[in-house]
Coordinates of C-alpha atoms in Angstrom, one line a residue:
M461 CA 31.7 -60.9 -172.7
T462 CA 32.8 -61.6 -176.3
I463 CA 35.0 -59.5 -178.4
A464 CA 33.8 -58.9 -182.0
P465 CA 36.2 -60.1 -184.6
F466 CA 38.2 -57.4 -186.4
A467 CA 38.5 -57.3 -190.1
A468 CA 40.3 -54.6 -192.1
G469 CA 37.9 -52.1 -193.6
T470 CA 35.0 -52.6 -191.2
A471 CA 35.6 -49.7 -188.8
A472 CA 33.7 -47.2 -191.0
A473 CA 30.8 -49.6 -191.3
D474 CA 30.7 -50.2 -187.6
L475 CA 30.7 -46.5 -186.8
N476 CA 27.9 -45.9 -189.3
T477 CA 25.9 -48.7 -187.8
Q478 CA 26.3 -47.2 -184.3
R479 CA 25.1 -43.9 -185.5
L480 CA 22.1 -45.3 -187.1
V481 CA 21.2 -47.3 -184.0
A482 CA 21.6 -44.2 -181.8
M483 CA 19.4 -42.1 -184.2
K484 CA 16.8 -44.9 -184.1
T485 CA 16.9 -44.9 -180.2
T486 CA 16.6 -41.1 -180.1
L487 CA 13.7 -41.4 -182.6
G488 CA 11.9 -43.8 -180.2
T489 CA 12.5 -41.5 -177.2
L490 CA 11.1 -38.5 -179.0
S491 CA 8.1 -40.5 -180.1
N492 CA 7.4 -41.6 -176.5
Q493 CA 7.9 -38.0 -175.2
I494 CA 5.3 -36.7 -177.7
G495 CA 2.9 -39.5 -176.6
S496 CA 3.3 -39.1 -172.9
G497 CA 4.5 -35.5 -172.4
R498 CA 7.2 -36.8 -170.1
T499 CA 10.9 -36.6 -170.5
A500 CA 11.4 -40.2 -169.4
E501 CA 9.5 -43.1 -167.9
T502 CA 12.0 -43.7 -165.2
Y503 CA 14.0 -41.5 -162.9
G504 CA 17.1 -43.0 -164.4
G505 CA 16.1 -41.5 -167.7
L506 CA 16.1 -38.0 -166.3
G507 CA 19.9 -38.1 -165.9
S508 CA 21.3 -35.4 -163.6
G509 CA 17.8 -34.0 -163.1
R510 CA 16.6 -37.0 -161.2
T511 CA 18.0 -35.8 -157.8
Q512 CA 16.1 -32.5 -158.2
S513 CA 12.9 -34.3 -159.2
L514 CA 13.0 -36.7 -156.3
S515 CA 13.6 -33.9 -153.8
A516 CA 10.8 -31.8 -155.2
H517 CA 8.4 -34.7 -155.2
A518 CA 9.2 -35.4 -151.5
Q519 CA 8.5 -31.8 -150.6
I520 CA 5.3 -31.7 -152.6
S521 CA 4.1 -34.9 -150.9
A522 CA 4.7 -33.3 -147.5
L523 CA 3.0 -30.1 -148.5
D524 CA 0.0 -32.1 -149.8
S525 CA -0.3 -33.7 -146.3
Y526 CA -0.1 -30.3 -144.6
I527 CA -2.7 -28.8 -147.0
A528 CA -5.0 -31.8 -146.4
A529 CA -4.6 -31.5 -142.6
A530 CA -5.2 -27.8 -142.8
G531 CA -8.5 -28.4 -144.6
T532 CA -9.6 -30.9 -142.0
G533 CA -8.4 -28.6 -139.2
A534 CA -10.2 -25.6 -140.7
T535 CA -13.5 -27.6 -140.8
R536 CA -13.0 -28.6 -137.2
V537 CA -12.1 -25.2 -135.9
G538 CA -14.9 -23.6 -137.9
L539 CA -17.5 -25.9 -136.2
A540 CA -15.9 -25.4 -132.8
S541 CA -16.0 -21.6 -133.4
A542 CA -19.7 -21.8 -134.4
S543 CA -20.5 -23.8 -131.2
V544 CA -18.6 -21.3 -129.0
Q545 CA -20.3 -18.4 -130.6
Q546 CA -23.7 -20.0 -130.0
I547 CA -22.9 -20.4 -126.3
A548 CA -21.7 -16.8 -126.2
T549 CA -24.9 -15.6 -127.8
L550 CA -27.1 -17.7 -125.5
G551 CA -25.3 -16.3 -122.4
S552 CA -25.4 -12.7 -123.7
T553 CA -29.2 -13.1 -124.5
A554 CA -29.8 -14.3 -120.9
W555 CA -27.7 -11.5 -119.5
S556 CA -29.7 -8.9 -121.5
S557 CA -33.0 -10.5 -120.4
L558 CA -31.9 -10.0 -116.8
V559 CA -31.0 -6.4 -117.5
S560 CA -34.5 -5.8 -119.0
A561 CA -36.3 -7.6 -116.2
R562 CA -34.4 -5.5 -113.6
S563 CA -35.3 -2.3 -115.2
G564 CA -38.9 -2.4 -114.1
T565 CA -41.1 -3.7 -111.3
G566 CA -43.8 -6.3 -111.6
T567 CA -42.6 -7.2 -115.1
V568 CA -43.9 -10.3 -116.8
A569 CA -40.4 -10.8 -118.1
R570 CA -39.4 -12.4 -114.7
S571 CA -41.9 -15.2 -115.1
M572 CA -40.5 -16.1 -118.5
L573 CA -36.9 -16.3 -117.4
Q574 CA -37.1 -19.8 -116.1
Q575 CA -38.5 -21.2 -119.3
D576 CA -36.2 -19.2 -121.5
A577 CA -33.2 -20.3 -119.5
A578 CA -34.1 -24.0 -119.7
G579 CA -34.3 -23.7 -123.5
S580 CA -30.9 -21.8 -123.6
L581 CA -29.3 -24.4 -121.4
G582 CA -30.4 -27.2 -123.8
G583 CA -29.1 -25.1 -126.7
A584 CA -25.7 -24.6 -125.0
L585 CA -25.4 -28.3 -124.3
D586 CA -26.3 -29.2 -127.8
A587 CA -23.6 -26.8 -129.0
L588 CA -21.0 -28.5 -126.7
N589 CA -21.9 -31.8 -128.3
Q590 CA -20.9 -30.7 -131.7
S591 CA -19.3 -33.4 -133.9
T592 CA -17.8 -33.8 -137.4
G593 CA -17.0 -37.0 -139.2
G594 CA -18.3 -39.1 -136.3
Q595 CA -16.0 -37.4 -133.8
Y596 CA -17.0 -35.0 -131.0
I597 CA -14.8 -31.9 -131.0
L598 CA -15.4 -30.3 -127.6
G599 CA -14.3 -33.2 -125.4
G600 CA -10.6 -32.7 -125.6
R601 CA -8.8 -36.0 -126.5
V602 CA -12.0 -38.0 -126.0
T603 CA -13.8 -37.9 -129.4
D604 CA -15.8 -41.1 -129.4
R605 CA -18.7 -40.0 -127.1
A606 CA -20.7 -36.9 -126.5
P607 CA -18.8 -34.7 -123.9
V608 CA -21.8 -33.5 -122.0
E609 CA -25.0 -34.9 -120.6
S610 CA -28.5 -33.8 -121.6
A611 CA -30.2 -30.8 -120.0
A612 CA -32.8 -33.1 -118.3
R613 CA -30.2 -35.3 -116.7
I614 CA -28.1 -32.3 -115.6
L615 CA -31.1 -30.6 -114.0
D616 CA -32.7 -33.6 -112.4
G617 CA -30.0 -36.3 -112.3
D618 CA -30.7 -40.0 -112.7
P619 CA -32.9 -41.2 -109.9
A620 CA -32.7 -44.8 -111.1
E621 CA -28.9 -44.7 -110.5
G622 CA -29.2 -42.6 -107.3
L623 CA -27.4 -39.6 -108.9
D624 CA -28.6 -36.1 -108.1
G625 CA -28.8 -33.3 -110.5
V626 CA -28.0 -29.6 -110.0
R627 CA -31.5 -28.9 -108.8
T628 CA -31.0 -31.1 -105.7
V629 CA -27.5 -29.9 -105.1
M630 CA -28.7 -26.3 -105.0
A631 CA -31.6 -27.1 -102.7
E632 CA -29.3 -29.0 -100.4
R633 CA -26.8 -26.1 -100.2
Q634 CA -29.6 -23.6 -99.6
A635 CA -30.9 -25.6 -96.7
A636 CA -27.4 -25.8 -95.2
D637 CA -26.9 -22.0 -95.5
L638 CA -30.3 -20.8 -94.4
G639 CA -30.6 -23.3 -91.5
A640 CA -33.7 -25.0 -90.0
G641 CA -36.7 -23.4 -88.4
S642 CA -38.1 -19.9 -88.9
P643 CA -37.2 -17.2 -89.1
K644 CA -34.1 -18.0 -91.1
T645 CA -31.0 -16.5 -89.5
G646 CA -28.4 -17.8 -91.9
R647 CA -26.9 -20.1 -89.2
L648 CA -26.3 -17.2 -86.8
D649 CA -27.4 -17.5 -83.2
L650 CA -29.7 -14.7 -82.2
S651 CA -30.6 -14.3 -78.5
G652 CA -31.5 -11.7 -76.0
A653 CA -31.6 -11.1 -72.2
G654 CA -32.9 -8.0 -70.5
P655 CA -31.8 -4.8 -72.4
S656 CA -29.3 -6.7 -74.6
V657 CA -29.5 -8.5 -77.9
S658 CA -26.7 -10.9 -79.0
L659 CA -25.8 -12.2 -82.4
S660 CA -23.0 -14.7 -82.9
E661 CA -21.6 -17.2 -85.4
S662 CA -22.2 -20.9 -84.8
Q663 CA -20.1 -22.7 -82.1
S664 CA -19.6 -25.5 -84.6
P665 CA -16.3 -24.9 -86.5
G666 CA -17.6 -26.7 -89.6
V667 CA -20.8 -24.7 -89.7
R668 CA -19.3 -21.2 -89.2
T669 CA -16.5 -22.0 -91.6
N670 CA -18.7 -23.1 -94.5
F671 CA -22.4 -22.2 -94.1
G672 CA -24.6 -19.2 -93.6
F673 CA -23.7 -15.6 -92.8
T674 CA -20.4 -14.5 -91.2
L675 CA -20.6 -11.6 -88.7
K676 CA -18.3 -8.8 -90.0
S677 CA -19.1 -5.7 -88.0
A678 CA -21.7 -3.7 -86.0
V679 CA -21.8 0.0 -85.4
S680 CA -24.2 2.4 -83.6
S681 CA -25.1 5.9 -84.5
N682 CA -25.6 6.7 -80.7
P683 CA -23.6 4.6 -78.3
A684 CA -25.5 6.1 -75.4
G685 CA -28.7 4.7 -76.7
L686 CA -27.4 1.6 -78.5
A687 CA -24.1 0.4 -77.1
V688 CA -22.3 -2.1 -79.4
A689 CA -19.7 -4.6 -78.3
V690 CA -18.1 -6.7 -81.0
Q691 CA -15.9 -9.8 -80.5
P692 CA -13.9 -10.6 -83.6
G693 CA -13.7 -14.2 -84.6
A694 CA -10.7 -16.4 -85.4
P695 CA -10.7 -19.1 -88.1
A696 CA -10.7 -22.7 -87.2
T697 CA -7.7 -24.8 -87.8
A698 CA -7.9 -27.7 -90.3
T699 CA -6.0 -30.9 -89.4
L700 CA -5.5 -33.0 -92.5
S701 CA -5.1 -36.8 -92.6
F702 CA -5.3 -39.8 -94.9
A703 CA -7.0 -43.1 -94.2
S704 CA -4.4 -44.9 -96.2
Q705 CA -1.1 -44.0 -98.0
P706 CA -1.8 -42.1 -101.2
K707 CA -0.3 -43.4 -104.4
D708 CA 1.3 -41.5 -107.2
G709 CA -1.4 -39.6 -109.2
D710 CA -4.1 -39.5 -106.4
I711 CA -5.8 -36.1 -106.5
V712 CA -6.9 -34.2 -103.4
R713 CA -9.3 -31.2 -103.7
V714 CA -8.9 -28.7 -101.0
S715 CA -11.3 -25.8 -100.4
V716 CA -9.7 -22.7 -99.1
Q717 CA -11.0 -19.3 -97.9
N718 CA -10.1 -16.3 -99.9
P719 CA -9.4 -12.9 -98.3
D720 CA -12.8 -11.6 -99.3
G721 CA -14.6 -14.5 -97.5
S722 CA -15.4 -16.5 -100.6
Q723 CA -14.1 -20.0 -101.1
S724 CA -12.1 -21.6 -104.0
F725 CA -10.6 -25.0 -104.8
V726 CA -7.0 -26.1 -104.9
D727 CA -6.4 -29.4 -106.6
L728 CA -3.1 -31.2 -105.5
T729 CA -1.7 -34.4 -107.0
A730 CA 0.3 -36.9 -105.0
R731 CA 3.8 -37.4 -106.4
A732 CA 6.8 -39.6 -105.4
A733 CA 9.5 -37.7 -103.6
G734 CA 11.6 -35.7 -106.0
Q735 CA 9.0 -35.7 -108.8
G736 CA 6.9 -32.8 -107.5
G737 CA 6.1 -29.4 -108.9
D738 CA 3.3 -26.9 -108.9
G739 CA 0.0 -28.4 -107.9
T740 CA 1.6 -31.4 -106.2
F741 CA 2.5 -32.7 -102.7
A742 CA 5.1 -35.3 -101.9
I743 CA 4.2 -38.8 -100.8
G744 CA 5.8 -39.5 -97.5
A745 CA 7.0 -42.6 -95.7
D746 CA 3.5 -43.3 -94.4
A747 CA 0.1 -41.8 -94.5
A748 CA 0.8 -39.4 -91.6
A749 CA 4.0 -38.1 -93.4
S750 CA 2.0 -37.6 -96.6
A751 CA -0.6 -35.6 -94.6
R752 CA 2.1 -33.4 -93.3
N753 CA 3.4 -32.8 -96.8
L754 CA -0.1 -31.9 -97.9
T755 CA -0.4 -29.4 -95.1
A756 CA 3.0 -27.9 -95.9
S757 CA 2.0 -27.4 -99.6
L758 CA -1.0 -25.4 -98.4
A759 CA 1.1 -23.0 -96.2
G760 CA -0.4 -19.6 -96.0
K761 CA -3.9 -20.7 -97.0
T762 CA -7.0 -21.1 -94.7
V763 CA -8.2 -24.6 -95.3
T764 CA -12.0 -25.0 -95.0
G765 CA -12.4 -28.6 -96.2
V766 CA -10.9 -31.4 -98.2
Q767 CA -12.2 -34.3 -100.4
S768 CA -10.7 -37.2 -102.3
A769 CA -11.5 -40.7 -103.4
N770 CA -11.2 -43.5 -100.8
P771 CA -8.4 -44.6 -100.8
P772 CA -6.5 -42.5 -99.9
G773 CA -9.5 -41.1 -97.9
A774 CA -8.4 -37.5 -97.2
T775 CA -10.2 -35.8 -94.3
A776 CA -10.0 -32.4 -92.6
V777 CA -11.0 -32.0 -89.0
L778 CA -11.8 -28.3 -88.1
S779 CA -11.2 -27.3 -84.6
G780 CA -10.3 -24.3 -82.5
G781 CA -10.9 -20.7 -83.5
T782 CA -13.6 -18.5 -82.0
P783 CA -16.9 -17.4 -83.4
A784 CA -17.4 -13.7 -84.0
S785 CA -20.2 -12.1 -81.9
A786 CA -21.9 -8.7 -81.4
T787 CA -24.0 -7.5 -78.5
V788 CA -26.2 -4.4 -78.7
T789 CA -27.4 -3.0 -75.3
V790 CA -30.3 -0.6 -75.2
G791 CA -29.5 2.4 -73.0
A792 CA -31.5 5.2 -71.4
G793 CA -30.2 7.7 -74.0
L794 CA -32.0 6.0 -76.9
Q795 CA -34.0 8.4 -79.2
A796 CA -36.1 7.9 -82.2
G797 CA -33.9 7.9 -85.3
D798 CA -30.9 6.2 -83.6
S799 CA -29.8 3.2 -85.6
V800 CA -27.5 0.2 -85.6
Q801 CA -25.8 -1.2 -88.7
I802 CA -24.8 -4.9 -88.6
T803 CA -22.8 -6.1 -91.6
V804 CA -23.0 -9.8 -92.5
G805 CA -20.8 -11.5 -95.0
L806 CA -21.8 -14.1 -97.6
R807 CA -19.8 -17.0 -98.8
D808 CA -19.4 -15.5 -102.3
G809 CA -17.3 -12.6 -101.0
T810 CA -20.2 -10.1 -100.9
S811 CA -21.7 -8.5 -97.8
K812 CA -25.0 -7.0 -96.7
V813 CA -25.6 -4.2 -94.2
L814 CA -28.7 -4.7 -92.0
S815 CA -29.7 -1.2 -90.8
L816 CA -32.3 -1.0 -88.0
K817 CA -33.6 2.4 -86.8
A818 CA -35.4 3.2 -83.5
A819 CA -39.0 4.6 -84.1
A820 CA -42.0 5.4 -82.1
D821 CA -44.1 2.5 -83.4
G822 CA -41.7 0.3 -85.5
T823 CA -44.3 -0.6 -88.1
T824 CA -42.1 0.5 -91.0
A825 CA -39.6 -2.1 -92.5
G826 CA -36.2 -1.6 -91.0
T827 CA -37.3 0.0 -87.8
F828 CA -38.0 -1.2 -84.2
A829 CA -40.3 0.3 -81.6
I830 CA -39.0 2.1 -78.6
G831 CA -40.7 0.2 -75.7
A832 CA -41.7 1.2 -72.2
S833 CA -38.3 -0.1 -70.9
P834 CA -34.9 -0.9 -72.3
A835 CA -35.8 -4.6 -72.0
D836 CA -39.0 -4.1 -74.1
T837 CA -37.0 -2.1 -76.7
A838 CA -34.4 -4.9 -76.8
A839 CA -37.2 -7.4 -77.5
N840 CA -38.4 -5.2 -80.3
L841 CA -34.9 -4.9 -81.7
R842 CA -34.4 -8.6 -81.5
A843 CA -37.6 -9.2 -83.5
A844 CA -36.7 -6.6 -86.1
L845 CA -33.2 -8.1 -86.4
A846 CA -34.7 -11.6 -86.9
T847 CA -37.0 -10.3 -89.6
A848 CA -34.0 -8.5 -91.4
L849 CA -31.9 -11.7 -91.2
D850 CA -34.8 -13.8 -92.5
T851 CA -35.4 -11.4 -95.4
T852 CA -31.7 -11.3 -96.3
A853 CA -31.3 -15.1 -95.9
R854 CA -34.2 -15.8 -98.3
T855 CA -32.9 -13.3 -100.9
D856 CA -29.2 -12.6 -100.9
L857 CA -28.1 -15.7 -99.0
A858 CA -30.3 -18.0 -101.0
A859 CA -29.1 -16.5 -104.3
S860 CA -25.4 -16.7 -103.2
S861 CA -26.0 -20.3 -102.1
A862 CA -27.6 -21.3 -105.4
T863 CA -24.9 -19.8 -107.6
R864 CA -22.1 -21.4 -105.5
A865 CA -23.8 -24.8 -105.6
A866 CA -24.3 -24.6 -109.3
S867 CA -20.6 -23.6 -109.8
D868 CA -19.6 -26.6 -107.6
F869 CA -21.8 -28.9 -109.6
F870 CA -20.2 -27.9 -112.9
A871 CA -16.7 -28.0 -111.3
G872 CA -17.3 -31.7 -110.7
S873 CA -15.2 -34.2 -112.6
S874 CA -15.1 -37.9 -113.3
S875 CA -11.6 -38.0 -111.9
P876 CA -11.5 -40.0 -108.6
G877 CA -12.3 -37.7 -105.7
L878 CA -13.4 -34.7 -107.8
S879 CA -17.1 -35.3 -107.7
P880 CA -19.2 -32.2 -106.9
R881 CA -19.0 -31.1 -103.3
R882 CA -21.9 -32.3 -101.1
V883 CA -23.1 -31.4 -97.7
A884 CA -22.6 -33.6 -94.7
T885 CA -25.4 -33.8 -92.1
D886 CA -25.7 -35.1 -88.5
A887 CA -28.3 -37.5 -87.3
A888 CA -30.9 -34.8 -87.0
G889 CA -30.3 -33.7 -90.7
N890 CA -28.5 -30.5 -89.8
A891 CA -25.6 -29.6 -92.1
T892 CA -22.2 -29.8 -90.3
G893 CA -19.7 -29.5 -93.2
Y894 CA -18.9 -31.2 -96.5
V895 CA -18.6 -34.9 -97.3
A896 CA -14.9 -36.1 -97.5
D897 CA -15.7 -38.5 -100.4
P898 CA -18.7 -37.4 -102.4
S899 CA -18.3 -40.0 -105.1
G900 CA -21.3 -41.8 -106.5
R901 CA -23.9 -39.2 -105.3
T902 CA -24.1 -36.7 -108.1
L903 CA -24.4 -36.9 -111.8
I904 CA -21.1 -36.1 -113.6
W905 CA -22.2 -33.8 -116.4
Y906 CA -18.9 -33.8 -118.4
K907 CA -17.7 -37.0 -119.9
G908 CA -14.7 -35.8 -122.0
D909 CA -11.0 -35.5 -121.3
D910 CA -10.0 -33.4 -118.3
T911 CA -6.4 -34.4 -117.9
S912 CA -4.8 -31.6 -119.9
A913 CA -3.7 -28.3 -118.3
D914 CA -4.2 -26.6 -121.7
P915 CA -7.4 -27.5 -123.5
R916 CA -6.1 -26.0 -126.8
Q917 CA -3.3 -28.6 -126.9
T918 CA -5.7 -31.5 -126.8
A919 CA -6.0 -31.2 -130.6
T920 CA -3.4 -29.8 -133.0
V921 CA -3.1 -29.4 -136.7
P922 CA 0.4 -29.8 -138.3
V923 CA 0.7 -27.1 -140.9
S924 CA 4.4 -27.3 -141.6
A925 CA 7.5 -29.3 -140.8
D926 CA 8.1 -27.3 -137.6
R927 CA 4.7 -25.8 -136.7
S928 CA 1.4 -27.0 -135.4
V929 CA -1.7 -25.0 -134.6
A930 CA -3.6 -25.8 -131.3
I931 CA -7.4 -26.0 -131.9
G932 CA -8.6 -28.2 -129.0
V933 CA -11.6 -27.3 -126.9
Q934 CA -13.0 -28.8 -123.7
A935 CA -16.6 -28.3 -122.7
N936 CA -15.7 -28.1 -119.0
E937 CA -13.5 -25.0 -119.4
A938 CA -14.1 -22.4 -116.7
A939 CA -15.8 -20.0 -119.1
F940 CA -18.3 -22.6 -120.3
R941 CA -19.0 -23.7 -116.7
G942 CA -19.8 -20.1 -115.7
T943 CA -22.4 -19.7 -118.5
L944 CA -23.9 -23.2 -117.8
S945 CA -24.0 -22.4 -114.0
G946 CA -25.9 -19.1 -114.6
L947 CA -28.4 -20.7 -117.0
A948 CA -28.9 -23.7 -114.6
V949 CA -29.7 -21.3 -111.7
L950 CA -32.3 -19.5 -113.8
A951 CA -33.7 -22.7 -115.2
T952 CA -34.4 -24.0 -111.7
T953 CA -35.6 -20.8 -110.0
P954 CA -39.1 -19.4 -110.6
F955 CA -39.7 -15.7 -110.1
E956 CA -43.0 -14.0 -109.5
T957 CA -44.3 -10.9 -111.4
T958 CA -45.2 -9.1 -108.2
D959 CA -43.2 -6.2 -106.8
T960 CA -42.8 -8.1 -103.5
D961 CA -40.5 -10.6 -105.3
G962 CA -38.3 -7.8 -106.6
I963 CA -35.7 -8.0 -103.8
R964 CA -35.2 -11.7 -104.3
F965 CA -35.0 -11.3 -108.1
E966 CA -32.5 -8.6 -107.7
A967 CA -30.3 -10.8 -105.5
Y968 CA -30.3 -13.6 -108.0
A969 CA -30.0 -11.4 -111.1
T970 CA -26.9 -9.7 -109.8
R971 CA -25.0 -12.9 -109.2
V972 CA -26.2 -14.7 -112.3
Q973 CA -25.1 -11.8 -114.4
T974 CA -21.6 -12.1 -113.0
L975 CA -21.6 -15.8 -114.1
L976 CA -22.8 -15.0 -117.6
K977 CA -20.5 -12.1 -118.1
P978 CA -17.3 -12.4 -116.0
A979 CA -15.2 -9.5 -115.0
D980 CA -12.3 -8.3 -117.0
G981 CA -9.3 -10.6 -116.7
Q982 CA -11.5 -13.6 -116.0
P983 CA -12.0 -16.5 -118.5
S984 CA -14.8 -15.8 -120.9
V985 CA -16.5 -17.6 -123.8
Q986 CA -15.6 -14.7 -126.0
G987 CA -12.0 -15.2 -125.1
I988 CA -12.2 -18.8 -126.3
A989 CA -13.9 -17.6 -129.5
S990 CA -11.0 -15.2 -130.1
E991 CA -8.4 -17.9 -129.6
L992 CA -10.2 -20.2 -132.1
S993 CA -10.5 -17.3 -134.5
L994 CA -6.7 -16.7 -134.3
A995 CA -6.0 -20.4 -134.8
S996 CA -8.3 -20.4 -137.9
A997 CA -6.4 -17.4 -139.3
Q998 CA -3.1 -19.2 -138.7
I999 CA -4.3 -22.3 -140.5
T1000 CA -5.6 -20.3 -143.5
T1001 CA -2.4 -18.3 -143.8
Q1002 CA -0.1 -21.3 -143.6
K1003 CA -2.3 -23.3 -146.1
S1004 CA -2.0 -20.4 -148.6
Q1005 CA 1.8 -20.4 -148.1
N1006 CA 2.0 -24.1 -148.6
T1007 CA -0.1 -23.9 -151.7
A1008 CA 2.1 -21.3 -153.2
T1009 CA 5.3 -23.2 -152.3
K1010 CA 3.8 -26.3 -153.9
A1011 CA 3.1 -24.4 -157.1
V1012 CA 6.7 -23.3 -157.3
L1013 CA 8.0 -26.8 -156.7
Q1014 CA 5.6 -28.2 -159.3
K1015 CA 7.0 -25.9 -161.9
T1016 CA 10.5 -27.2 -161.0
V1017 CA 9.2 -30.8 -161.4
D1018 CA 7.5 -29.9 -164.7
G1019 CA 10.7 -28.4 -166.0
V1020 CA 12.6 -31.6 -165.3
E1021 CA 10.1 -34.3 -166.1
S1022 CA 7.9 -32.7 -168.8
V1023 CA 8.7 -31.8 -172.4
S1024 CA 7.3 -29.4 -174.9
T1025 CA 5.5 -31.5 -177.5
E1026 CA 6.0 -28.8 -180.1
E1027 CA 9.8 -28.9 -179.6
A1028 CA 9.9 -32.7 -179.5
A1029 CA 7.9 -32.9 -182.7
A1030 CA 10.3 -30.5 -184.5
K1031 CA 13.3 -32.6 -183.3
L1032 CA 11.5 -35.7 -184.4
L1033 CA 10.9 -34.4 -187.9
T1034 CA 14.5 -33.3 -188.2
L1035 CA 15.7 -36.7 -187.0
Q1036 CA 13.4 -38.5 -189.3
T1037 CA 14.9 -36.6 -192.3
Q1038 CA 18.4 -37.3 -191.1
L1039 CA 17.7 -40.9 -190.6
Q1040 CA 16.0 -41.3 -194.0
A1041 CA 19.0 -39.7 -195.7
S1042 CA 21.4 -41.9 -193.8
Y1043 CA 19.4 -45.0 -194.7
Q1044 CA 19.5 -44.0 -198.4
A1045 CA 23.2 -43.3 -198.3
T1046 CA 23.9 -46.5 -196.6
S1047 CA 21.8 -48.4 -199.1
M1048 CA 23.6 -46.9 -202.0
L1049 CA 27.0 -47.6 -200.5
S1050 CA 26.1 -51.2 -199.8
K1051 CA 25.4 -51.7 -203.5
L1052 CA 28.6 -50.0 -204.7
S1053 CA 31.2 -52.3 -206.5
L1054 CA 34.5 -51.7 -208.4
T1055 CA 32.8 -52.2 -211.7
S1056 CA 30.0 -49.7 -211.0
Y1057 CA 32.6 -47.3 -209.6
L1058 CA 34.7 -47.5 -212.7

């Protein structure tokens, strides 16, 4: 740093020079402001306003990202909503078609249901494969592949790979429920000796626990003519075991019997000791201890079966218990019009009453002829009961079996051990229970993510610094599975237009309608649509708020960084005039001498 030399009489000249330089600098600044419209070219030039400008810019940048995310999220949730509404419409249309077909007899509408349902199933699957920007939006966190298989593969499987479709799974289950031979008795044992007719559940614990009818009750209108003795049954006990020690994360699917006689699944995950919670069981010191922990976690539930991958190879051995039975003995006091009502339960929680009435000839459906002796009458009663069982098995039981098998198929997962439940058979081909490890036998229809407990949380849209909106959807949600199950049953089941097929059609229609339109409080497609609609409204509202906030901040930035060109121009003209006058005065003073002054 150098110090300018001082000379007497130079102070005024130096001060004047500084003023001229400052005015020239200001003139340049005003010229730049008029040209650019900005207060300064650097934040340093903003002076004390730079802090306010930097803060506002940071907020605007964040808001821009939230607004952009909201736009992308709105597109995604809009497409997802359209897909969900399409599935809801297809399910509602199928439900209405069943209502119309049930309203008359011999209607041609029945014969069209199968074809229409196949088309609706394909449409629903296409909707579930909706994508945007190369990403599939109904597969949870998995977005790089279509979440569901095609209708053809779902219905018929992949024979080349040895994978069965829902058609085969349904046929297999119906065969297990109805039993072999004819007439079909729904796996109940029907016998008779002398004046008595006996009906009992299977002696096999696996069969009576899982297949066919259950025997619930039997009553007589005239005990003197038709004496009824009922022996209540007791459920078999399931002994659980593992072939090898389960590891952390292994899933065991347990089927349990509900109070109404239906069955449901409980999925339990193996966890290390001290890390458990709901839906888990503790890994013990060895496989036996782990099995005991699994049993303890199912306390209070009636276990009917278990499945898992192998390893750990979970199994359930059913033993003990007693089959329910009923014996009807024909007495001397039998009169025409006397009746016996036998109630059988189905595996979907419903029941059917078989009412048989004594008659002179027994030619009318639901009657049996009074014979020459009690033994002859008992033989006629046994034949009538066999016919009633066969009719109910081919209608209600077959329908119940089909809907349950379809539901099991769509409940299947690619997670180890959670393949669709399959029937186990003995050497003669008779169903004895369910396979402990059904992996590799059935097509897995869903290929998306199924690890999240809350499908909505599989995709979120950040709309503010402390708020995100959940918009995820999974094609394997319970509501979608119900609709797909109902459509699959209709697509694989032909119906005749004749009145004689009315009972079978009624049995199927009742159950399929329940799948297509669940009861209040149950998961529904419309419920998913409502959740997405709410998410869309939240995104729109927050986007509008962000846009308004950005506008306010932008005004703040403009106030600090921008200038009024009119005001700057006026200042520039004033400064030019002042500078010109200063230049002239300075020029005159520079030429001033003592001679010219005198």
